Short mmCIF file of N, CA, C and O in Angstrom, two decimals:
data_model
loop_
_atom_site.label_atom_id
_atom_site.label_comp_id
_atom_site.label_asym_id
_atom_site.label_seq_id
_atom_site.Cartn_x
_atom_site.Cartn_y
_atom_site.Cartn_z
N MET A 1 114.80 75.67 140.85
CA MET A 1 115.82 74.72 139.59
C MET A 1 115.38 73.08 139.68
O MET A 1 114.76 72.62 138.48
N ARG A 2 115.57 72.72 140.64
CA ARG A 2 115.48 70.78 140.95
C ARG A 2 113.96 70.57 140.44
O ARG A 2 113.52 70.06 140.09
N HIS A 3 112.90 71.46 141.54
CA HIS A 3 111.28 71.33 141.34
C HIS A 3 110.94 71.89 139.72
O HIS A 3 110.48 71.03 139.49
N GLU A 4 111.91 73.06 139.43
CA GLU A 4 111.19 72.47 137.41
C GLU A 4 111.44 71.38 136.35
O GLU A 4 110.74 70.47 136.28
N THR A 5 113.61 71.12 137.36
CA THR A 5 113.44 69.92 136.61
C THR A 5 112.31 68.44 136.77
O THR A 5 111.74 68.05 135.90
N ASP A 6 112.24 68.39 137.92
CA ASP A 6 111.44 67.17 138.93
C ASP A 6 110.29 67.32 137.88
O ASP A 6 109.70 66.06 137.86
N PHE A 7 109.15 68.43 138.12
CA PHE A 7 108.08 68.45 137.49
C PHE A 7 107.95 68.49 135.98
O PHE A 7 107.05 67.38 134.89
N TRP A 8 108.63 68.86 135.49
CA TRP A 8 108.98 68.82 133.69
C TRP A 8 109.36 66.63 133.21
O TRP A 8 109.00 66.44 132.81
N ASN A 9 110.26 66.83 134.21
CA ASN A 9 110.97 65.20 134.23
C ASN A 9 109.23 64.07 134.55
O ASN A 9 108.80 63.69 133.81
N SER A 10 108.58 64.86 135.30
CA SER A 10 107.19 63.97 135.47
C SER A 10 106.36 63.93 134.64
O SER A 10 105.94 63.05 133.74
N VAL A 11 106.17 65.37 134.00
CA VAL A 11 105.22 65.45 132.61
C VAL A 11 105.58 64.17 131.08
O VAL A 11 104.70 64.30 130.63
N GLU A 12 106.87 64.87 131.56
CA GLU A 12 107.84 63.95 130.30
C GLU A 12 107.97 62.16 130.05
O GLU A 12 107.12 61.60 129.39
N LYS A 13 107.58 62.10 131.23
CA LYS A 13 107.39 60.82 131.52
C LYS A 13 106.08 59.71 131.44
O LYS A 13 105.80 58.69 130.94
N ARG A 14 104.53 61.07 131.99
CA ARG A 14 103.78 60.45 131.71
C ARG A 14 103.49 60.63 129.99
O ARG A 14 102.44 60.12 129.93
N MET A 15 104.04 61.08 129.68
CA MET A 15 103.63 61.76 127.73
C MET A 15 104.04 60.63 127.12
O MET A 15 103.81 60.55 126.01
N ARG A 16 104.96 59.67 127.10
CA ARG A 16 105.90 59.02 126.39
C ARG A 16 104.26 57.75 126.07
O ARG A 16 103.92 57.76 126.73
N GLY A 17 104.71 57.34 124.90
CA GLY A 17 103.39 56.28 124.44
C GLY A 17 103.73 56.58 122.90
O GLY A 17 104.64 56.94 121.73
N ASP A 18 103.30 55.45 122.28
CA ASP A 18 103.42 55.07 121.27
C ASP A 18 102.60 56.60 120.19
O ASP A 18 101.82 56.90 119.83
N GLY A 19 103.83 56.85 119.56
CA GLY A 19 103.66 58.53 118.59
C GLY A 19 103.45 59.70 119.36
O GLY A 19 102.71 60.69 118.48
N VAL A 20 103.68 59.77 120.65
CA VAL A 20 103.83 60.59 121.32
C VAL A 20 105.27 61.67 121.23
O VAL A 20 106.12 61.33 121.14
N LEU A 21 105.62 63.29 120.93
CA LEU A 21 106.17 63.49 120.90
C LEU A 21 106.99 63.58 122.54
O LEU A 21 106.09 63.86 122.92
N SER A 22 108.18 64.00 122.17
CA SER A 22 108.80 64.45 123.26
C SER A 22 108.91 66.18 123.95
O SER A 22 108.39 66.51 122.88
N LEU A 23 108.95 66.41 124.98
CA LEU A 23 108.14 67.91 125.36
C LEU A 23 109.32 68.51 124.32
O LEU A 23 108.67 70.01 123.92
N ALA A 24 110.34 68.44 124.08
CA ALA A 24 111.24 69.41 123.33
C ALA A 24 111.03 69.37 122.09
O ALA A 24 111.10 70.52 121.12
N ARG A 25 110.76 68.01 121.36
CA ARG A 25 110.23 68.37 119.34
C ARG A 25 108.44 69.05 119.59
O ARG A 25 108.47 69.82 118.76
N LEU A 26 108.38 69.08 120.63
CA LEU A 26 106.55 69.53 121.27
C LEU A 26 106.93 70.96 120.69
O LEU A 26 106.20 71.89 120.01
N GLU A 27 107.84 71.27 121.87
CA GLU A 27 108.50 72.98 121.50
C GLU A 27 109.04 73.66 120.32
O GLU A 27 108.37 74.51 119.82
N VAL A 28 109.66 72.68 119.76
CA VAL A 28 110.42 73.15 118.32
C VAL A 28 109.07 73.08 117.63
O VAL A 28 108.75 74.35 116.65
N LEU A 29 108.34 72.13 117.42
CA LEU A 29 107.04 72.42 116.42
C LEU A 29 105.65 73.29 116.82
O LEU A 29 105.26 73.86 116.13
N ARG A 30 106.01 73.83 117.59
CA ARG A 30 104.94 74.61 118.64
C ARG A 30 106.05 76.00 117.93
O ARG A 30 104.29 77.30 117.45
N VAL A 31 106.82 76.05 118.10
CA VAL A 31 107.34 77.43 117.42
C VAL A 31 107.66 77.23 116.06
O VAL A 31 107.13 78.00 115.53
N VAL A 32 107.36 76.89 115.12
CA VAL A 32 107.31 76.77 113.91
C VAL A 32 106.18 76.97 113.55
O VAL A 32 105.53 77.37 112.64
N GLU A 33 104.96 76.24 113.82
CA GLU A 33 103.39 76.57 114.27
C GLU A 33 102.84 78.29 114.18
O GLU A 33 102.41 78.77 113.47
N ALA A 34 103.71 78.72 114.87
CA ALA A 34 103.14 79.80 115.60
C ALA A 34 104.03 81.27 114.49
O ALA A 34 103.26 82.15 113.96
N ALA A 35 104.53 80.83 112.84
CA ALA A 35 105.08 81.37 112.28
C ALA A 35 104.85 81.07 110.71
O ALA A 35 104.79 79.83 110.19
N PRO A 36 103.41 81.76 111.01
CA PRO A 36 102.68 81.90 109.55
C PRO A 36 103.15 81.20 108.79
O PRO A 36 102.96 80.69 107.20
N ALA A 37 104.10 82.12 107.99
CA ALA A 37 105.25 82.25 106.93
C ALA A 37 105.83 81.37 106.74
O ALA A 37 107.04 81.08 105.80
N GLY A 38 106.14 80.29 108.46
CA GLY A 38 107.41 79.53 108.13
C GLY A 38 108.36 79.88 108.88
O GLY A 38 108.11 81.03 109.20
N ALA A 39 108.54 79.12 109.39
CA ALA A 39 109.93 79.63 110.65
C ALA A 39 111.50 79.06 110.10
O ALA A 39 111.69 78.01 109.28
N ARG A 40 112.31 80.14 110.63
CA ARG A 40 113.49 80.31 110.23
C ARG A 40 114.17 79.39 111.11
O ARG A 40 113.91 79.47 112.02
N VAL A 41 115.63 78.71 110.63
CA VAL A 41 116.07 78.61 111.98
C VAL A 41 116.55 79.42 113.07
O VAL A 41 116.21 78.93 114.10
N GLN A 42 116.76 80.75 112.96
CA GLN A 42 117.04 81.39 113.60
C GLN A 42 115.48 81.95 114.56
O GLN A 42 115.80 81.91 115.47
N ASP A 43 114.81 81.50 114.04
CA ASP A 43 113.46 82.12 115.28
C ASP A 43 113.35 80.62 115.42
O ASP A 43 112.80 81.12 117.45
N VAL A 44 113.46 79.75 115.32
CA VAL A 44 112.71 78.12 116.21
C VAL A 44 114.70 78.79 117.21
O VAL A 44 114.30 78.15 118.90
N ALA A 45 115.81 78.94 117.27
CA ALA A 45 116.79 78.94 118.34
C ALA A 45 116.08 80.14 119.20
O ALA A 45 116.35 79.89 120.45
N THR A 46 115.46 81.34 118.82
CA THR A 46 115.16 82.09 119.52
C THR A 46 113.85 81.85 120.29
O THR A 46 114.02 81.82 121.68
N GLY A 47 113.39 81.23 119.75
CA GLY A 47 112.23 80.20 120.35
C GLY A 47 112.06 79.66 121.44
O GLY A 47 111.41 79.66 122.39
N VAL A 48 113.04 79.08 120.94
CA VAL A 48 113.38 77.75 121.92
C VAL A 48 114.58 77.95 122.89
O VAL A 48 114.37 77.07 124.36
N GLY A 49 115.61 78.64 123.08
CA GLY A 49 116.56 79.07 123.58
C GLY A 49 117.61 78.32 123.63
O GLY A 49 117.81 77.42 124.27
N THR A 50 117.84 78.11 122.17
CA THR A 50 119.23 76.79 122.21
C THR A 50 119.91 78.11 120.70
O THR A 50 120.03 79.24 120.39
N SER A 51 121.05 77.59 120.62
CA SER A 51 122.06 77.74 119.90
C SER A 51 121.57 77.53 118.02
O SER A 51 120.80 76.48 118.04
N ILE A 52 122.20 78.58 117.15
CA ILE A 52 121.27 78.14 115.69
C ILE A 52 122.08 76.66 114.56
O ILE A 52 121.37 76.06 115.03
N ALA A 53 122.98 76.24 115.63
CA ALA A 53 123.86 75.28 115.24
C ALA A 53 122.19 73.98 115.81
O ALA A 53 121.76 72.70 115.30
N ALA A 54 122.34 74.11 117.09
CA ALA A 54 121.15 73.10 117.64
C ALA A 54 119.82 73.15 116.91
O ALA A 54 119.24 72.14 116.86
N ALA A 55 119.55 74.46 116.90
CA ALA A 55 118.10 74.60 116.41
C ALA A 55 117.85 73.72 114.54
O ALA A 55 117.18 72.95 114.06
N SER A 56 119.12 74.30 114.01
CA SER A 56 119.55 73.27 112.47
C SER A 56 119.22 71.86 112.63
O SER A 56 118.28 71.44 112.00
N ARG A 57 119.83 70.98 113.85
CA ARG A 57 120.01 69.87 114.02
C ARG A 57 118.45 69.35 114.26
O ARG A 57 118.30 68.12 113.35
N ILE A 58 117.75 69.88 115.36
CA ILE A 58 116.61 69.12 115.67
C ILE A 58 115.24 69.70 113.91
O ILE A 58 115.02 68.51 114.30
N LEU A 59 115.43 70.41 113.64
CA LEU A 59 114.78 70.84 112.18
C LEU A 59 115.33 69.75 111.06
O LEU A 59 113.85 69.25 110.81
N ASP A 60 116.30 69.17 110.90
CA ASP A 60 116.74 68.73 110.03
C ASP A 60 115.57 67.36 110.29
O ASP A 60 115.49 66.29 109.85
N ARG A 61 116.20 67.00 112.17
CA ARG A 61 116.02 65.81 112.18
C ARG A 61 114.30 65.52 111.76
O ARG A 61 113.38 64.43 111.80
N LEU A 62 113.69 66.47 112.34
CA LEU A 62 112.07 66.60 112.33
C LEU A 62 111.26 66.34 110.77
O LEU A 62 110.55 65.61 110.43
N ALA A 63 112.56 67.00 109.87
CA ALA A 63 112.03 67.03 108.33
C ALA A 63 112.69 65.99 108.11
O ALA A 63 111.60 65.16 107.05
N SER A 64 113.56 65.26 108.34
CA SER A 64 113.22 64.01 108.57
C SER A 64 112.08 62.60 108.86
O SER A 64 111.80 61.54 107.82
N ASP A 65 112.25 62.96 109.78
CA ASP A 65 110.77 62.20 110.71
C ASP A 65 109.28 62.48 109.43
O ASP A 65 108.18 61.49 110.06
N GLY A 66 109.28 63.94 108.77
CA GLY A 66 108.30 63.50 107.89
C GLY A 66 107.41 64.90 108.93
O GLY A 66 106.27 65.01 108.41
N LEU A 67 107.53 65.56 110.03
CA LEU A 67 106.95 66.29 110.98
C LEU A 67 106.86 67.84 109.86
O LEU A 67 106.49 68.36 110.31
N LEU A 68 107.76 68.32 109.27
CA LEU A 68 107.76 69.17 108.15
C LEU A 68 108.02 69.17 107.32
O LEU A 68 109.12 68.63 107.00
N GLU A 69 108.06 70.00 106.46
CA GLU A 69 107.87 70.90 105.54
C GLU A 69 108.90 71.92 105.08
O GLU A 69 108.91 72.69 105.72
N ARG A 70 110.15 71.77 104.44
CA ARG A 70 110.67 72.97 104.03
C ARG A 70 110.88 73.64 103.09
O ARG A 70 111.43 72.36 101.79
N ALA A 71 111.32 74.70 102.63
CA ALA A 71 111.69 75.38 101.41
C ALA A 71 112.70 76.08 101.70
O ALA A 71 112.67 77.10 102.57
N PRO A 72 112.70 77.06 100.05
CA PRO A 72 113.55 78.08 100.36
C PRO A 72 112.30 79.51 100.83
O PRO A 72 111.99 79.71 100.16
N ASP A 73 112.94 79.71 101.69
CA ASP A 73 112.17 82.06 101.97
C ASP A 73 112.35 82.18 100.55
O ASP A 73 113.98 82.26 100.22
N PRO A 74 111.49 82.99 100.02
CA PRO A 74 111.67 83.21 98.89
C PRO A 74 112.17 84.80 98.98
O PRO A 74 112.79 85.41 98.20
N ASP A 75 112.26 85.52 100.43
CA ASP A 75 113.07 86.51 100.28
C ASP A 75 114.61 86.81 100.93
O ASP A 75 114.60 87.64 101.10
N ASP A 76 115.54 85.40 101.13
CA ASP A 76 115.93 85.39 101.62
C ASP A 76 116.78 84.10 100.91
O ASP A 76 116.12 82.99 101.61
N ARG A 77 117.08 84.02 100.07
CA ARG A 77 118.34 82.31 99.41
C ARG A 77 118.56 81.75 100.33
O ARG A 77 119.19 80.78 100.12
N ARG A 78 119.36 82.41 101.01
CA ARG A 78 120.45 82.04 102.14
C ARG A 78 119.63 81.05 103.45
O ARG A 78 120.37 79.79 103.84
N SER A 79 117.93 81.42 103.54
CA SER A 79 117.34 81.04 104.52
C SER A 79 117.10 79.49 103.92
O SER A 79 116.28 79.69 102.75
N VAL A 80 116.17 78.83 104.81
CA VAL A 80 115.47 77.97 104.59
C VAL A 80 113.74 78.16 105.42
O VAL A 80 113.97 78.64 106.72
N ARG A 81 112.40 77.80 105.27
CA ARG A 81 111.60 78.31 105.81
C ARG A 81 110.97 76.29 106.60
O ARG A 81 111.09 75.82 104.94
N SER A 82 110.37 76.37 107.77
CA SER A 82 109.92 75.19 107.77
C SER A 82 108.43 75.14 108.35
O SER A 82 108.42 76.51 108.77
N LYS A 83 107.32 74.01 108.03
CA LYS A 83 105.75 74.59 108.53
C LYS A 83 106.04 73.16 108.56
O LYS A 83 106.70 72.44 108.57
N LEU A 84 104.84 73.00 109.71
CA LEU A 84 104.70 72.00 109.64
C LEU A 84 103.63 71.10 108.57
O LEU A 84 102.72 71.28 107.74
N SER A 85 104.50 69.79 108.72
CA SER A 85 103.45 68.69 107.75
C SER A 85 101.95 68.53 107.92
O SER A 85 101.95 68.53 109.21
N PRO A 86 101.50 67.85 107.38
CA PRO A 86 99.63 66.98 108.17
C PRO A 86 100.70 66.09 108.75
O PRO A 86 100.08 66.39 109.72
N LEU A 87 101.35 65.06 109.18
CA LEU A 87 102.30 64.08 110.18
C LEU A 87 102.66 65.31 111.22
O LEU A 87 102.14 64.83 112.20
N GLY A 88 102.90 66.46 111.07
CA GLY A 88 103.71 67.19 111.73
C GLY A 88 102.37 68.05 112.87
O GLY A 88 102.39 67.67 113.83
N ARG A 89 101.08 68.23 112.35
CA ARG A 89 100.02 68.82 112.57
C ARG A 89 99.06 68.09 113.65
O ARG A 89 98.75 67.77 114.65
N ASP A 90 99.27 66.50 112.97
CA ASP A 90 98.24 65.45 113.91
C ASP A 90 98.96 64.96 114.46
O ASP A 90 99.06 64.48 116.00
N ALA A 91 101.06 65.11 114.90
CA ALA A 91 101.78 64.69 116.06
C ALA A 91 101.56 65.67 117.37
O ALA A 91 101.33 65.43 118.34
N VAL A 92 101.06 67.02 116.60
CA VAL A 92 100.83 68.42 117.85
C VAL A 92 99.74 68.18 118.49
O VAL A 92 99.71 67.72 119.11
N ASP A 93 98.78 67.79 117.22
CA ASP A 93 97.38 67.38 117.75
C ASP A 93 97.60 66.72 119.14
O ASP A 93 97.09 66.73 119.94
N VAL A 94 98.41 65.41 118.83
CA VAL A 94 98.00 63.90 119.53
C VAL A 94 98.56 64.66 120.83
O VAL A 94 98.26 64.46 122.15
N ALA A 95 100.07 65.16 120.76
CA ALA A 95 100.98 65.60 121.44
C ALA A 95 99.63 66.53 122.55
O ALA A 95 100.06 66.20 124.25
N ASP A 96 99.47 67.51 122.16
CA ASP A 96 98.96 68.23 123.06
C ASP A 96 97.78 68.06 124.05
O ASP A 96 97.85 68.44 124.72
N GLU A 97 96.89 67.34 123.75
CA GLU A 97 95.97 66.48 123.55
C GLU A 97 96.32 66.06 124.74
O GLU A 97 96.28 65.95 126.41
N ARG A 98 97.83 65.59 124.89
CA ARG A 98 97.60 64.25 126.20
C ARG A 98 99.05 65.13 127.03
O ARG A 98 97.95 65.14 128.07
N PHE A 99 98.85 66.23 126.74
CA PHE A 99 100.14 67.81 127.61
C PHE A 99 99.08 67.95 128.18
O PHE A 99 99.54 67.70 129.90
N GLY A 100 97.66 68.25 128.01
CA GLY A 100 97.25 68.79 128.67
C GLY A 100 96.12 67.88 129.90
O GLY A 100 95.91 68.21 130.90
N ARG A 101 96.11 67.13 129.42
CA ARG A 101 95.61 65.89 130.39
C ARG A 101 96.86 65.36 131.74
O ARG A 101 96.87 65.48 132.78
N VAL A 102 97.71 65.19 130.99
CA VAL A 102 98.72 65.14 131.43
C VAL A 102 99.09 65.98 132.60
O VAL A 102 99.72 65.43 133.84
N LEU A 103 99.21 67.50 132.44
CA LEU A 103 99.30 68.22 133.65
C LEU A 103 98.28 68.76 134.23
O LEU A 103 98.85 68.63 135.23
N ASP A 104 96.99 68.26 133.74
CA ASP A 104 95.98 68.30 134.74
C ASP A 104 96.29 66.77 135.91
O ASP A 104 96.32 66.78 136.82
N GLU A 105 96.92 65.61 135.53
CA GLU A 105 97.42 64.48 136.48
C GLU A 105 98.15 64.74 137.21
O GLU A 105 97.76 65.02 138.41
N VAL A 106 99.52 65.79 136.59
CA VAL A 106 100.46 65.98 137.75
C VAL A 106 99.94 67.19 139.26
O VAL A 106 100.44 67.17 139.88
N LEU A 107 99.36 68.10 138.69
CA LEU A 107 98.63 69.04 138.87
C LEU A 107 97.85 68.89 140.02
O LEU A 107 96.93 69.45 140.78
N ALA A 108 96.89 68.06 140.22
CA ALA A 108 95.48 67.81 140.41
C ALA A 108 96.09 67.11 141.80
O ALA A 108 94.78 67.83 143.00
N GLU A 109 96.93 66.90 142.27
CA GLU A 109 97.67 67.33 144.04
C GLU A 109 97.02 68.71 144.69
O GLU A 109 97.24 68.89 145.74
N ALA A 110 97.62 69.55 143.74
CA ALA A 110 97.71 71.36 144.07
C ALA A 110 95.99 71.90 143.72
O ALA A 110 96.00 71.72 143.11
N ASP A 111 96.47 72.88 145.01
CA ASP A 111 94.75 73.29 144.46
C ASP A 111 94.65 74.28 144.28
O ASP A 111 95.96 74.80 143.85
N SER A 112 93.43 75.25 143.35
CA SER A 112 94.12 75.88 142.28
C SER A 112 94.67 77.40 143.45
O SER A 112 95.75 78.39 142.41
N GLU A 113 94.47 77.65 144.89
CA GLU A 113 95.18 79.37 144.85
C GLU A 113 96.67 78.79 145.52
O GLU A 113 97.68 79.44 144.57
N THR A 114 97.29 77.07 145.29
CA THR A 114 98.74 77.31 145.47
C THR A 114 99.64 77.74 144.23
O THR A 114 99.88 78.09 143.86
N ILE A 115 98.19 76.73 142.67
CA ILE A 115 98.65 76.93 141.58
C ILE A 115 99.00 78.46 141.25
O ILE A 115 99.65 79.25 140.80
N ALA A 116 97.84 79.48 141.29
CA ALA A 116 97.72 80.96 141.15
C ALA A 116 99.23 81.76 142.06
O ALA A 116 99.67 82.23 141.11
N SER A 117 99.16 81.06 143.03
CA SER A 117 100.09 82.00 143.68
C SER A 117 101.77 81.30 143.04
O SER A 117 103.02 82.36 142.84
N GLY A 118 101.85 80.15 143.10
CA GLY A 118 103.23 79.36 142.02
C GLY A 118 102.87 80.39 140.33
O GLY A 118 104.10 80.80 139.93
N LEU A 119 102.66 80.24 139.99
CA LEU A 119 102.25 81.17 138.90
C LEU A 119 102.19 82.58 138.82
O LEU A 119 103.39 83.25 138.06
N ALA A 120 102.00 83.77 139.19
CA ALA A 120 102.33 85.11 139.96
C ALA A 120 103.60 85.42 139.90
O ALA A 120 104.54 85.92 139.99
N VAL A 121 103.83 84.20 141.07
CA VAL A 121 105.74 83.98 141.65
C VAL A 121 106.51 83.85 140.41
O VAL A 121 107.30 84.89 140.33
N LEU A 122 106.15 83.16 139.42
CA LEU A 122 106.57 82.98 138.42
C LEU A 122 106.33 84.06 137.20
O LEU A 122 107.59 84.35 136.57
N ASP A 123 105.86 84.36 137.37
CA ASP A 123 105.11 86.04 136.74
C ASP A 123 106.58 86.95 137.16
O ASP A 123 107.19 88.10 135.92
N ARG A 124 106.15 87.55 138.08
CA ARG A 124 107.25 88.34 138.95
C ARG A 124 108.79 87.86 138.00
O ARG A 124 109.20 88.99 137.64
N LEU A 125 109.18 86.69 138.45
CA LEU A 125 110.53 86.88 137.84
C LEU A 125 110.52 86.56 136.64
O LEU A 125 111.82 87.14 135.88
N GLN A 126 109.79 86.93 135.69
CA GLN A 126 110.21 85.94 134.19
C GLN A 126 110.01 87.79 133.88
O GLN A 126 110.86 88.57 133.31
N ALA A 127 109.32 88.74 134.36
CA ALA A 127 109.58 90.49 134.41
C ALA A 127 110.97 90.72 134.64
O ALA A 127 111.65 91.19 133.77
N ALA A 128 110.94 90.56 135.90
CA ALA A 128 112.52 90.72 135.97
C ALA A 128 113.23 90.24 135.12
O ALA A 128 114.34 90.69 135.29
N LEU A 129 113.41 89.02 135.08
CA LEU A 129 114.40 88.31 134.10
C LEU A 129 114.12 89.38 132.47
O LEU A 129 115.73 89.91 131.54
N GLU A 130 113.24 89.71 132.29
CA GLU A 130 113.06 90.21 131.02
C GLU A 130 113.66 91.84 131.08
O GLU A 130 114.30 92.65 129.97
N ALA A 131 113.04 92.08 132.42
CA ALA A 131 113.69 93.88 132.71
C ALA A 131 115.79 93.64 132.92
O ALA A 131 116.08 95.34 131.73
N GLY A 132 116.38 92.80 132.74
CA GLY A 132 116.96 92.69 133.35
C GLY A 132 117.96 92.41 131.06
O GLY A 132 119.13 92.41 131.60
N ARG A 133 117.29 91.96 130.22
CA ARG A 133 117.75 91.75 129.48
C ARG A 133 118.84 93.06 129.09
O ARG A 133 117.71 94.20 128.37
#
């Protein structure tokens, strides 16, 4: 876990800059983006592996920052759906571009065989975790 934390901390540090989303915000916005009808709080909580309360707070902050548009769910009056605003779309585009560049920088020291081997191990671990659910 320490290696994963070090890796993502390195990526996060290199991504910092004017108008660039944090990895946590980018992850939430990607979950929202993947929901064509708009993401509910439960969708975000499940998608990022957090509580409903924490997902609700981050969605509120993203909406306050103008990155999301929120509207009542037409199928469930108790629920709200979030979609990317134009500003949110632009922010995701900028962050995705920088994220790809930063990943290339961070992984540049590893050869493709080492990366492929590491990904294979992670895939096996993920499959084992999912089988245990």
